[in-house]
GROMACS .gro file of C-alpha atoms in nm:
model
  497
    1MET     CA    1   9.006  -1.360  -4.530
    2ALA     CA    2   9.156  -1.384  -4.875
    3THR     CA    3   9.189  -1.123  -5.143
    4ILE     CA    4   9.116  -1.236  -5.497
    5PHE     CA    5   9.041  -1.082  -5.833
    6ALA     CA    6   8.690  -1.110  -5.968
    7VAL     CA    7   8.563  -1.030  -6.314
    8ALA     CA    8   8.447  -0.672  -6.339
    9SER     CA    9   8.110  -0.575  -6.467
   10SER     CA   10   8.097  -0.503  -6.838
   11SER     CA   11   8.064  -0.133  -6.767
   12ALA     CA   12   8.385  -0.115  -6.565
   13PRO     CA   13   8.666   0.045  -6.766
   14PRO     CA   14   8.994  -0.144  -6.791
   15LEU     CA   15   9.285  -0.012  -6.590
   16SER     CA   16   9.535   0.183  -6.793
   17HIS     CA   17   9.884   0.040  -6.822
   18HIS     CA   18  10.013   0.386  -6.738
   19ALA     CA   19   9.761   0.488  -6.475
   20ILE     CA   20   9.964   0.342  -6.192
   21ARG     CA   21  10.335   0.416  -6.177
   22LYS     CA   22  10.566   0.176  -5.997
   23THR     CA   23  10.694   0.307  -5.665
   24SER     CA   24  10.924   0.164  -5.400
   25VAL     CA   25  10.735  -0.072  -5.173
   26SER     CA   26  10.906   0.090  -4.877
   27ASN     CA   27  10.705   0.412  -4.928
   28SER     CA   28  10.420   0.496  -4.694
   29PHE     CA   29  10.177   0.311  -4.918
   30CYS     CA   30  10.235   0.052  -5.187
   31PHE     CA   31  10.087   0.057  -5.536
   32LEU     CA   32  10.055  -0.198  -5.811
   33SER     CA   33  10.335  -0.177  -6.060
   34THR     CA   34  10.258  -0.145  -6.427
   35SER     CA   35  10.358  -0.509  -6.479
   36PHE     CA   36  10.103  -0.617  -6.218
   37ASP     CA   37   9.849  -0.378  -6.367
   38ARG     CA   38   9.874  -0.556  -6.701
   39ARG     CA   39   9.760  -0.880  -6.539
   40ILE     CA   40   9.436  -0.736  -6.404
   41VAL     CA   41   9.303  -0.546  -6.701
   42GLY     CA   42   8.924  -0.578  -6.689
   43TYR     CA   43   8.921  -0.688  -6.325
   44ARG     CA   44   8.830  -0.523  -5.999
   45ARG     CA   45   8.974  -0.602  -5.659
   46LEU     CA   46   8.748  -0.782  -5.415
   47THR     CA   47   8.812  -0.905  -5.062
   48VAL     CA   48   8.627  -1.223  -4.976
   49ALA     CA   49   8.662  -1.517  -4.743
   50ALA     CA   50   8.862  -1.815  -4.861
   51SER     CA   51   8.697  -2.010  -5.143
   52PRO     CA   52   8.778  -2.326  -5.339
   53ALA     CA   53   9.054  -2.288  -5.595
   54SER     CA   54   8.964  -2.118  -5.920
   55GLU     CA   55   9.147  -2.089  -6.247
   56SER     CA   56   8.938  -1.818  -6.411
   57THR     CA   57   8.993  -1.513  -6.192
   58VAL     CA   58   9.285  -1.367  -6.386
   59VAL     CA   59   9.378  -1.336  -6.751
   60ASP     CA   60   9.748  -1.333  -6.829
   61THR     CA   61   9.876  -1.140  -7.126
   62GLU     CA   62  10.238  -1.251  -7.089
   63PRO     CA   63  10.443  -1.491  -6.870
   64LEU     CA   64  10.472  -1.404  -6.505
   65THR     CA   65  10.797  -1.260  -6.376
   66LYS     CA   66  10.938  -1.262  -6.026
   67GLN     CA   67  10.856  -0.892  -6.006
   68ASP     CA   68  10.489  -0.975  -6.066
   69LEU     CA   69  10.495  -1.201  -5.761
   70ILE     CA   70  10.657  -0.929  -5.551
   71ASP     CA   71  10.403  -0.675  -5.673
   72TYR     CA   72  10.123  -0.915  -5.585
   73LEU     CA   73  10.228  -0.913  -5.218
   74ALA     CA   74  10.293  -0.537  -5.224
   75SER     CA   75   9.943  -0.475  -5.355
   76GLY     CA   76   9.814  -0.568  -5.009
   77CYS     CA   77   9.943  -0.241  -4.861
   78LYS     CA   78   9.666  -0.006  -4.755
   79PRO     CA   79   9.626   0.308  -4.544
   80LYS     CA   80   9.549   0.262  -4.176
   81ASP     CA   81   9.185   0.366  -4.213
   82LYS     CA   82   9.140   0.065  -4.444
   83TRP     CA   83   9.292  -0.190  -4.205
   84ARG     CA   84   9.057  -0.472  -4.114
   85ILE     CA   85   9.038  -0.775  -3.884
   86GLY     CA   86   8.975  -1.120  -4.033
   87THR     CA   87   8.922  -1.401  -3.781
   88GLU     CA   88   8.917  -1.772  -3.863
   89HIS     CA   89   8.845  -2.058  -3.629
   90GLU     CA   90   8.808  -2.436  -3.654
   91LYS     CA   91   8.616  -2.681  -3.436
   92PHE     CA   92   8.568  -3.057  -3.406
   93GLY     CA   93   8.227  -3.210  -3.478
   94PHE     CA   94   8.114  -3.518  -3.286
   95GLU     CA   95   7.808  -3.730  -3.216
   96LEU     CA   96   7.658  -3.633  -2.881
   97GLY     CA   97   7.590  -3.992  -2.782
   98SER     CA   98   7.894  -4.186  -2.898
   99LEU     CA   99   8.143  -3.892  -2.908
  100ARG     CA  100   8.263  -4.029  -3.243
  101PRO     CA  101   8.387  -3.788  -3.513
  102LEU     CA  102   8.132  -3.693  -3.776
  103LYS     CA  103   8.114  -3.874  -4.107
  104TYR     CA  104   8.113  -3.668  -4.424
  105GLU     CA  105   7.743  -3.746  -4.476
  106GLN     CA  106   7.660  -3.583  -4.142
  107ILE     CA  107   7.869  -3.278  -4.226
  108ALA     CA  108   7.702  -3.251  -4.567
  109GLU     CA  109   7.363  -3.258  -4.395
  110LEU     CA  110   7.477  -2.981  -4.163
  111LEU     CA  111   7.608  -2.768  -4.450
  112ASN     CA  112   7.287  -2.812  -4.643
  113GLY     CA  113   7.084  -2.728  -4.333
  114ILE     CA  114   7.275  -2.404  -4.269
  115ALA     CA  115   7.254  -2.308  -4.636
  116GLU     CA  116   6.880  -2.358  -4.657
  117ARG     CA  117   6.787  -2.209  -4.321
  118PHE     CA  118   7.021  -1.909  -4.323
  119ASN     CA  119   7.060  -1.833  -4.695
  120TRP     CA  120   7.422  -1.935  -4.759
  121GLU     CA  121   7.551  -2.019  -5.105
  122LYS     CA  122   7.667  -2.378  -5.144
  123LEU     CA  123   8.019  -2.452  -5.266
  124MET     CA  124   8.054  -2.781  -5.453
  125GLU     CA  125   8.335  -3.005  -5.573
  126GLY     CA  126   8.274  -3.319  -5.774
  127GLY     CA  127   7.908  -3.324  -5.677
  128ASN     CA  128   7.986  -3.294  -5.304
  129ILE     CA  129   7.906  -2.994  -5.090
  130ILE     CA  130   8.236  -2.880  -4.938
  131GLY     CA  131   8.156  -2.536  -4.800
  132LEU     CA  132   7.932  -2.231  -4.787
  133LYS     CA  133   7.967  -1.864  -4.872
  134GLN     CA  134   7.769  -1.561  -4.762
  135GLY     CA  135   7.897  -1.217  -4.848
  136LYS     CA  136   8.258  -1.203  -4.736
  137GLN     CA  137   8.229  -1.496  -4.495
  138SER     CA  138   8.282  -1.859  -4.581
  139ILE     CA  139   8.252  -2.196  -4.410
  140SER     CA  140   8.494  -2.467  -4.518
  141LEU     CA  141   8.605  -2.815  -4.421
  142GLU     CA  142   8.954  -2.908  -4.308
  143PRO     CA  143   9.082  -3.255  -4.408
  144GLY     CA  144   8.932  -3.438  -4.108
  145GLY     CA  145   8.602  -3.255  -4.120
  146GLN     CA  146   8.704  -2.972  -3.887
  147PHE     CA  147   8.442  -2.703  -3.943
  148GLU     CA  148   8.596  -2.363  -4.017
  149LEU     CA  149   8.450  -2.016  -4.029
  150SER     CA  150   8.660  -1.770  -4.231
  151GLY     CA  151   8.523  -1.439  -4.122
  152ALA     CA  152   8.474  -1.120  -4.319
  153PRO     CA  153   8.726  -0.835  -4.292
  154LEU     CA  154   8.579  -0.623  -4.013
  155GLU     CA  155   8.661  -0.288  -3.854
  156THR     CA  156   8.618  -0.361  -3.483
  157LEU     CA  157   8.639  -0.650  -3.240
  158HIS     CA  158   8.275  -0.593  -3.150
  159GLN     CA  159   8.189  -0.687  -3.508
  160THR     CA  160   8.416  -0.992  -3.477
  161CYS     CA  161   8.234  -1.096  -3.160
  162ALA     CA  162   7.896  -1.056  -3.329
  163GLU     CA  163   8.011  -1.254  -3.634
  164ILE     CA  164   8.138  -1.545  -3.424
  165ASN     CA  165   7.824  -1.550  -3.210
  166SER     CA  166   7.599  -1.545  -3.515
  167HIS     CA  167   7.791  -1.832  -3.673
  168LEU     CA  168   7.786  -2.048  -3.360
  169ASP     CA  169   7.417  -1.977  -3.309
  170GLN     CA  170   7.338  -2.084  -3.666
  171VAL     CA  171   7.544  -2.400  -3.629
  172ARG     CA  172   7.375  -2.487  -3.300
  173ALA     CA  173   7.029  -2.428  -3.445
  174VAL     CA  174   7.092  -2.705  -3.698
  175THR     CA  175   7.306  -2.942  -3.490
  176LYS     CA  176   7.061  -2.963  -3.199
  177GLU     CA  177   6.818  -3.136  -3.436
  178MET     CA  178   7.089  -3.375  -3.558
  179GLY     CA  179   7.227  -3.501  -3.228
  180ILE     CA  180   7.572  -3.362  -3.295
  181GLY     CA  181   7.787  -3.094  -3.136
  182PHE     CA  182   8.114  -2.906  -3.175
  183LEU     CA  183   8.414  -2.898  -2.948
  184GLY     CA  184   8.647  -2.599  -2.890
  185ILE     CA  185   8.992  -2.752  -2.836
  186GLY     CA  186   9.326  -2.761  -3.020
  187PHE     CA  187   9.368  -3.137  -3.069
  188GLN     CA  188   9.117  -3.421  -3.104
  189PRO     CA  189   9.117  -3.555  -2.746
  190LYS     CA  190   8.970  -3.902  -2.792
  191SER     CA  191   8.966  -4.049  -3.143
  192GLU     CA  192   9.249  -4.224  -3.320
  193ARG     CA  193   9.365  -4.092  -3.653
  194LYS     CA  194   9.231  -4.398  -3.837
  195ASP     CA  195   8.879  -4.325  -3.712
  196ILE     CA  196   8.858  -3.982  -3.874
  197PRO     CA  197   8.740  -3.975  -4.237
  198LEU     CA  198   8.913  -3.775  -4.509
  199MET     CA  199   8.685  -3.511  -4.659
  200PRO     CA  200   8.610  -3.547  -5.035
  201LYS     CA  201   8.835  -3.266  -5.160
  202GLU     CA  202   9.098  -3.345  -5.420
  203ARG     CA  203   9.362  -3.117  -5.270
  204TYR     CA  204   9.338  -3.316  -4.947
  205GLU     CA  205   9.401  -3.642  -5.132
  206ILE     CA  206   9.724  -3.490  -5.263
  207MET     CA  207   9.825  -3.370  -4.915
  208ASN     CA  208   9.732  -3.702  -4.758
  209ASN     CA  209   9.963  -3.888  -4.994
  210TYR     CA  210  10.245  -3.636  -4.961
  211MET     CA  211  10.260  -3.579  -4.584
  212PRO     CA  212  10.429  -3.910  -4.484
  213LYS     CA  213  10.716  -3.830  -4.722
  214VAL     CA  214  10.820  -3.515  -4.537
  215GLY     CA  215  10.732  -3.562  -4.168
  216SER     CA  216  10.593  -3.804  -3.913
  217LEU     CA  217  10.306  -3.589  -3.782
  218GLY     CA  218  10.153  -3.448  -4.099
  219HIS     CA  219   9.847  -3.669  -4.083
  220ASP     CA  220   9.788  -3.562  -3.724
  221GLN     CA  221   9.802  -3.201  -3.839
  222MET     CA  222   9.552  -3.269  -4.115
  223PHE     CA  223   9.301  -3.476  -3.920
  224ARG     CA  224   9.334  -3.391  -3.551
  225THR     CA  225   9.416  -3.020  -3.503
  226CYS     CA  226   9.208  -2.704  -3.472
  227THR     CA  227   9.323  -2.343  -3.451
  228VAL     CA  228   9.201  -1.987  -3.423
  229GLN     CA  229   9.390  -1.720  -3.617
  230VAL     CA  230   9.363  -1.357  -3.716
  231ASN     CA  231   9.454  -1.190  -4.045
  232LEU     CA  232   9.582  -0.833  -4.029
  233ASP     CA  233   9.681  -0.560  -4.275
  234PHE     CA  234   9.991  -0.347  -4.323
  235SER     CA  235  10.048  -0.004  -4.475
  236SER     CA  236  10.390  -0.049  -4.637
  237GLU     CA  237  10.676  -0.290  -4.677
  238ALA     CA  238  10.843  -0.142  -4.368
  239ASP     CA  239  10.520  -0.182  -4.169
  240MET     CA  240  10.484  -0.542  -4.290
  241ILE     CA  241  10.840  -0.619  -4.177
  242ARG     CA  242  10.786  -0.482  -3.825
  243LYS     CA  243  10.459  -0.670  -3.785
  244PHE     CA  244  10.602  -0.991  -3.930
  245ARG     CA  245  10.896  -0.984  -3.688
  246ALA     CA  246  10.678  -0.897  -3.391
  247GLY     CA  247  10.435  -1.173  -3.483
  248LEU     CA  248  10.704  -1.438  -3.518
  249ALA     CA  249  10.889  -1.344  -3.199
  250LEU     CA  250  10.571  -1.333  -2.989
  251GLN     CA  251  10.397  -1.632  -3.147
  252PRO     CA  252  10.521  -1.866  -2.869
  253ILE     CA  253  10.355  -1.635  -2.614
  254ALA     CA  254  10.027  -1.664  -2.803
  255THR     CA  255  10.077  -2.041  -2.814
  256ALA     CA  256  10.117  -2.047  -2.437
  257LEU     CA  257   9.823  -1.814  -2.364
  258PHE     CA  258   9.591  -2.024  -2.581
  259ALA     CA  259   9.746  -2.368  -2.513
  260ASN     CA  260   9.449  -2.604  -2.511
  261SER     CA  261   9.548  -2.946  -2.643
  262PRO     CA  262   9.681  -3.170  -2.365
  263PHE     CA  263   9.505  -3.497  -2.456
  264THR     CA  264   9.560  -3.765  -2.718
  265GLU     CA  265   9.338  -4.071  -2.748
  266GLY     CA  266   9.187  -4.019  -2.405
  267LYS     CA  267   9.502  -3.958  -2.205
  268PRO     CA  268   9.742  -3.672  -2.126
  269ASN     CA  269  10.002  -3.642  -2.401
  270GLY     CA  270  10.276  -3.452  -2.216
  271PHE     CA  271  10.208  -3.121  -2.393
  272VAL     CA  272  10.004  -2.814  -2.317
  273SER     CA  273   9.979  -2.755  -2.693
  274MET     CA  274  10.001  -3.080  -2.884
  275ARG     CA  275   9.874  -2.889  -3.187
  276SER     CA  276  10.176  -2.658  -3.181
  277HIS     CA  277  10.418  -2.947  -3.134
  278ILE     CA  278  10.275  -3.129  -3.434
  279TRP     CA  279  10.382  -2.847  -3.665
  280THR     CA  280  10.747  -2.912  -3.570
  281ASP     CA  281  10.740  -3.242  -3.760
  282THR     CA  282  10.484  -3.186  -4.034
  283ASP     CA  283  10.687  -3.050  -4.328
  284PRO     CA  284  11.008  -2.850  -4.270
  285ASP     CA  285  10.993  -2.700  -4.620
  286ARG     CA  286  10.680  -2.499  -4.544
  287THR     CA  287  10.666  -2.449  -4.164
  288GLY     CA  288  10.863  -2.285  -3.886
  289MET     CA  289  10.992  -1.954  -3.752
  290LEU     CA  290  11.147  -1.819  -4.076
  291PRO     CA  291  11.481  -1.681  -3.947
  292PHE     CA  292  11.535  -1.487  -4.271
  293VAL     CA  293  11.254  -1.249  -4.172
  294PHE     CA  294  11.491  -1.098  -3.915
  295GLU     CA  295  11.771  -1.035  -4.166
  296ASP     CA  296  11.840  -0.677  -4.273
  297SER     CA  297  11.763  -0.762  -4.636
  298PHE     CA  298  11.414  -0.896  -4.565
  299GLY     CA  299  11.116  -0.764  -4.758
  300PHE     CA  300  10.856  -0.876  -5.010
  301GLU     CA  301  11.126  -1.003  -5.247
  302GLN     CA  302  11.285  -1.230  -4.988
  303TYR     CA  303  10.950  -1.386  -4.901
  304VAL     CA  304  10.889  -1.447  -5.270
  305ASP     CA  305  11.228  -1.620  -5.297
  306TYR     CA  306  11.132  -1.842  -5.004
  307ALA     CA  307  10.788  -1.927  -5.145
  308LEU     CA  308  10.929  -1.999  -5.493
  309ASP     CA  309  11.133  -2.285  -5.350
  310VAL     CA  310  10.859  -2.440  -5.136
  311PRO     CA  311  10.740  -2.762  -5.305
  312MET     CA  312  10.396  -2.727  -5.460
  313TYR     CA  313  10.094  -2.932  -5.370
  314PHE     CA  314   9.883  -2.879  -5.681
  315ALA     CA  315   9.786  -2.679  -5.985
  316TYR     CA  316   9.418  -2.628  -6.062
  317ARG     CA  317   9.321  -2.689  -6.426
  318LYS     CA  318   8.985  -2.772  -6.586
  319LYS     CA  319   8.822  -2.797  -6.243
  320ARG     CA  320   9.072  -3.060  -6.129
  321TYR     CA  321   9.360  -3.057  -5.883
  322ILE     CA  322   9.680  -3.182  -6.047
  323ASP     CA  323   9.947  -3.330  -5.819
  324CYS     CA  324  10.260  -3.115  -5.849
  325THR     CA  325  10.443  -3.229  -5.536
  326ARG     CA  326  10.758  -3.316  -5.731
  327ASN     CA  327  10.816  -2.952  -5.821
  328THR     CA  328  10.856  -2.603  -5.678
  329PHE     CA  329  10.681  -2.291  -5.797
  330ARG     CA  330  11.016  -2.183  -5.941
  331ASP     CA  331  10.994  -2.489  -6.166
  332PHE     CA  332  10.643  -2.384  -6.262
  333MET     CA  333  10.769  -2.038  -6.361
  334ALA     CA  334  11.014  -2.210  -6.596
  335GLY     CA  335  10.746  -2.437  -6.747
  336LYS     CA  336  10.905  -2.746  -6.592
  337LEU     CA  337  10.620  -2.911  -6.402
  338HIS     CA  338  10.635  -3.288  -6.444
  339SER     CA  339  10.256  -3.316  -6.435
  340ILE     CA  340  10.183  -3.047  -6.695
  341PRO     CA  341  10.509  -2.978  -6.882
  342GLY     CA  342  10.525  -2.646  -7.063
  343GLU     CA  343  10.236  -2.499  -6.863
  344LEU     CA  344  10.306  -2.158  -6.709
  345PRO     CA  345  10.146  -2.018  -6.391
  346THR     CA  346   9.894  -1.739  -6.349
  347LEU     CA  347   9.868  -1.506  -6.053
  348ASN     CA  348   9.586  -1.726  -5.936
  349ASP     CA  349   9.828  -2.020  -5.921
  350TRP     CA  350  10.058  -1.803  -5.710
  351GLU     CA  351   9.772  -1.713  -5.478
  352ASN     CA  352   9.680  -2.081  -5.442
  353HIS     CA  353  10.043  -2.175  -5.375
  354LEU     CA  354  10.073  -1.918  -5.095
  355THR     CA  355   9.785  -2.092  -4.914
  356THR     CA  356   9.992  -2.414  -4.897
  357ILE     CA  357  10.275  -2.258  -4.693
  358PHE     CA  358  10.234  -2.287  -4.314
  359PRO     CA  359  10.491  -2.091  -4.111
  360GLU     CA  360  10.405  -1.951  -3.768
  361VAL     CA  361  10.320  -1.622  -3.940
  362ARG     CA  362  10.216  -1.633  -4.305
  363LEU     CA  363  10.238  -1.351  -4.558
  364LYS     CA  364   9.987  -1.313  -4.836
  365ARG     CA  365   9.840  -0.971  -4.905
  366TYR     CA  366   9.799  -0.955  -4.530
  367LEU     CA  367   9.965  -1.128  -4.234
  368GLU     CA  368   9.819  -1.436  -4.064
  369MET     CA  369   9.894  -1.506  -3.695
  370ARG     CA  370   9.891  -1.886  -3.675
  371GLY     CA  371  10.016  -1.995  -3.330
  372ALA     CA  372   9.703  -2.047  -3.120
  373ASP     CA  373   9.500  -2.355  -3.032
  374GLY     CA  374   9.128  -2.362  -3.091
  375GLY     CA  375   8.920  -2.302  -2.780
  376PRO     CA  376   8.590  -2.192  -2.630
  377ARG     CA  377   8.392  -1.896  -2.753
  378GLU     CA  378   8.551  -1.626  -2.535
  379ARG     CA  379   8.901  -1.716  -2.655
  380LEU     CA  380   8.790  -1.685  -3.017
  381TYR     CA  381   8.742  -1.314  -2.946
  382ALA     CA  382   9.058  -1.288  -2.735
  383LEU     CA  383   9.297  -1.401  -3.007
  384PRO     CA  384   9.223  -1.117  -3.251
  385ALA     CA  385   9.206  -0.876  -2.958
  386PHE     CA  386   9.558  -0.977  -2.851
  387TRP     CA  387   9.713  -0.919  -3.192
  388VAL     CA  388   9.512  -0.610  -3.286
  389GLY     CA  389   9.618  -0.443  -2.962
  390LEU     CA  390   9.983  -0.519  -3.034
  391LEU     CA  391  10.006  -0.463  -3.408
  392TYR     CA  392   9.743  -0.201  -3.498
  393ASP     CA  393   9.863   0.056  -3.245
  394GLU     CA  394  10.185   0.238  -3.330
  395VAL     CA  395  10.298   0.285  -2.970
  396SER     CA  396  10.246  -0.080  -2.874
  397LEU     CA  397  10.405  -0.205  -3.196
  398GLN     CA  398  10.713   0.010  -3.135
  399ARG     CA  399  10.742  -0.113  -2.777
  400VAL     CA  400  10.713  -0.472  -2.895
  401SER     CA  401  10.982  -0.405  -3.157
  402ASP     CA  402  11.207  -0.265  -2.884
  403LEU     CA  403  11.131  -0.560  -2.655
  404ILE     CA  404  11.232  -0.824  -2.910
  405ALA     CA  405  11.518  -0.630  -3.072
  406ASP     CA  406  11.795  -0.827  -2.899
  407TRP     CA  407  11.626  -1.167  -2.894
  408THR     CA  408  11.853  -1.409  -3.075
  409LEU     CA  409  11.758  -1.666  -3.336
  410GLU     CA  410  11.844  -1.938  -3.083
  411GLU     CA  411  11.618  -1.785  -2.818
  412ARG     CA  412  11.325  -1.753  -3.056
  413GLN     CA  413  11.365  -2.113  -3.167
  414MET     CA  414  11.403  -2.232  -2.809
  415LEU     CA  415  11.072  -2.071  -2.720
  416ARG     CA  416  10.909  -2.226  -3.026
  417ASN     CA  417  11.030  -2.572  -2.923
  418LYS     CA  418  10.970  -2.558  -2.547
  419VAL     CA  419  10.647  -2.361  -2.507
  420PRO     CA  420  10.427  -2.649  -2.638
  421VAL     CA  421  10.553  -2.849  -2.337
  422THR     CA  422  10.602  -2.596  -2.058
  423GLY     CA  423  10.380  -2.301  -2.157
  424LEU     CA  424  10.433  -1.983  -1.957
  425LYS     CA  425  10.665  -2.173  -1.722
  426THR     CA  426  10.928  -2.189  -1.997
  427PRO     CA  427  11.257  -2.038  -1.870
  428PHE     CA  428  11.360  -1.726  -2.061
  429ARG     CA  429  11.669  -1.525  -1.977
  430ASP     CA  430  11.658  -1.440  -1.604
  431GLY     CA  431  11.304  -1.557  -1.538
  432LEU     CA  432  11.004  -1.734  -1.689
  433LEU     CA  433  10.812  -1.655  -2.007
  434LYS     CA  434  10.525  -1.554  -1.778
  435ARG     CA  435  10.706  -1.228  -1.704
  436VAL     CA  436  10.732  -1.142  -2.073
  437ALA     CA  437  10.367  -1.237  -2.124
  438GLU     CA  438  10.265  -0.993  -1.849
  439VAL     CA  439  10.439  -0.708  -2.032
  440VAL     CA  440  10.301  -0.811  -2.372
  441LEU     CA  441   9.942  -0.845  -2.250
  442GLU     CA  442   9.962  -0.498  -2.097
  443LEU     CA  443  10.087  -0.360  -2.429
  444ALA     CA  444   9.795  -0.530  -2.606
  445LYS     CA  445   9.549  -0.378  -2.359
  446ASP     CA  446   9.701  -0.032  -2.395
  447GLY     CA  447   9.690  -0.061  -2.774
  448LEU     CA  448   9.322  -0.153  -2.771
  449GLU     CA  449   9.237   0.132  -2.538
  450ARG     CA  450   9.412   0.382  -2.765
  451ARG     CA  451   9.200   0.255  -3.058
  452GLY     CA  452   8.903   0.409  -2.881
  453PHE     CA  453   8.646   0.134  -2.945
  454ASN     CA  454   8.619   0.001  -2.588
  455GLU     CA  455   8.761  -0.335  -2.699
  456SER     CA  456   9.003  -0.419  -2.416
  457ARG     CA  457   8.745  -0.636  -2.236
  458TYR     CA  458   8.800  -0.906  -2.499
  459LEU     CA  459   9.139  -0.968  -2.338
  460ASP     CA  460   8.978  -1.064  -2.005
  461PRO     CA  461   9.010  -1.442  -2.063
  462LEU     CA  462   9.387  -1.399  -2.090
  463ALA     CA  463   9.431  -1.195  -1.772
  464GLU     CA  464   9.392  -1.493  -1.538
  465VAL     CA  465   9.626  -1.705  -1.751
  466VAL     CA  466   9.898  -1.441  -1.727
  467ARG     CA  467   9.838  -1.368  -1.358
  468THR     CA  468   9.869  -1.734  -1.255
  469GLY     CA  469  10.096  -1.867  -1.528
  470VAL     CA  470   9.851  -2.158  -1.566
  471THR     CA  471   9.747  -2.231  -1.925
  472PRO     CA  472   9.399  -2.350  -2.026
  473ALA     CA  473   9.554  -2.690  -2.095
  474GLU     CA  474   9.681  -2.719  -1.739
  475ARG     CA  475   9.335  -2.640  -1.605
  476LEU     CA  476   9.193  -2.917  -1.824
  477LEU     CA  477   9.456  -3.157  -1.689
  478GLU     CA  478   9.365  -3.065  -1.332
  479SER     CA  479   8.999  -3.142  -1.406
  480TYR     CA  480   9.096  -3.468  -1.575
  481HIS     CA  481   9.289  -3.592  -1.273
  482ARG     CA  482   9.041  -3.470  -1.012
  483LYS     CA  483   8.674  -3.409  -1.084
  484TRP     CA  484   8.668  -3.606  -1.412
  485GLU     CA  485   8.838  -3.910  -1.249
  486GLN     CA  486   9.056  -3.953  -1.560
  487SER     CA  487   8.764  -3.984  -1.801
  488ILE     CA  488   8.822  -3.779  -2.115
  489ASP     CA  489   8.454  -3.787  -2.204
  490HIS     CA  490   8.389  -3.490  -1.974
  491VAL     CA  491   8.591  -3.259  -2.198
  492PHE     CA  492   8.313  -3.285  -2.457
  493GLU     CA  493   8.074  -3.131  -2.204
  494GLU     CA  494   8.323  -2.875  -2.075
  495LEU     CA  495   8.418  -2.733  -2.415
  496LEU     CA  496   8.094  -2.785  -2.608
  497TYR     CA  497   7.996  -2.478  -2.814
   0.00000   0.00000   0.00000
């Protein structure tokens, strides 16, 4: 889910410059500062699923300051009764007969079919349909045609389950008439990169040209990976910090529990999570474990400092994406973009820029947990259940904070590097990561039970993984070598939605 500003109705009164006083973001709740307030006069806040870039959602009355960017992040703070769960998942489309990736024309037909049959609004770019929107949900296309649902912000995991089931049922209703299907896995198991078409979105053209300059696996990330992630809220700067640190430290455990990408071009690739490994050589400027999050000085300001120095991908002007990869957002703040010299950013530019940063946990006006491979339906529910149980319950969050308190930077990075290869069998301190995962999964279960919504059953798919230490990827490899007789084609049947 993404939070944007939308034009208020004509009857809505403008916010007063003095109605909201600036307070410390470390208080129980955070409020917009008066400087941020000035930027949203005549606007109301609206939470919606991710949409194409827009340049008309904010009106600036004066140049942005660094404090405005800090206040933007702080404005995401909300009381616990307003916390929501936003789940996103991607999947690979393929032709049922040939198993080839879908062409854009097939995806466009699918989007049009869903829109017309189930009353979704079409999202267009340059005359091409590139996504759909319905209420606070959206459907979008990743660079290689991966089909993504960005779910609405929901109160319970039961609602998340219903949303995912409804989406997959709608997709299947259209695809069964088209001879195509979708695959729940973390990395494209059969096709070569050259066989996957680039979707007709200008921002992806910019990324496609830029990726080879900063890493060797960026094109694989764009075209051949799928993930499931959950977006979660925080009540204060202090709450954000605890959740951010817990999320980063435990992200390798999530990677292991959901590891589901052991094949490349029809053969085992030596990883249980090829998708996770790919992020280690995609773009070091905008990925990774963010060691500074564990420093005593960390807060909204330090994340802003980090994001200011991440190279930009684009600015969006006059319904066009302008390549800005030679500059940082700090340059933009100073009016020093090579592509549009003298132009100054809006808060909408800042919001767009934050979507182009890809660490293991990402901060916007909420936190995104980004470490898991895509997978079958039951694991799409399990991922938000795992993190909600850990981060939305005070007791579990405190116990996680205590658990990771003495983990060193080197240990966290070691887990990040080794888990994509060895999963829960990764050595950690005096045992294996499996032992830590057992403790963490129990904390997640306890946290869900204390929520009182009878949600702990959504963790069931993870229980066997933790009990045995065998990841989903290793089970796929066992099938590949035994009952599939080393034919990758069977994975398309096994993991078909």
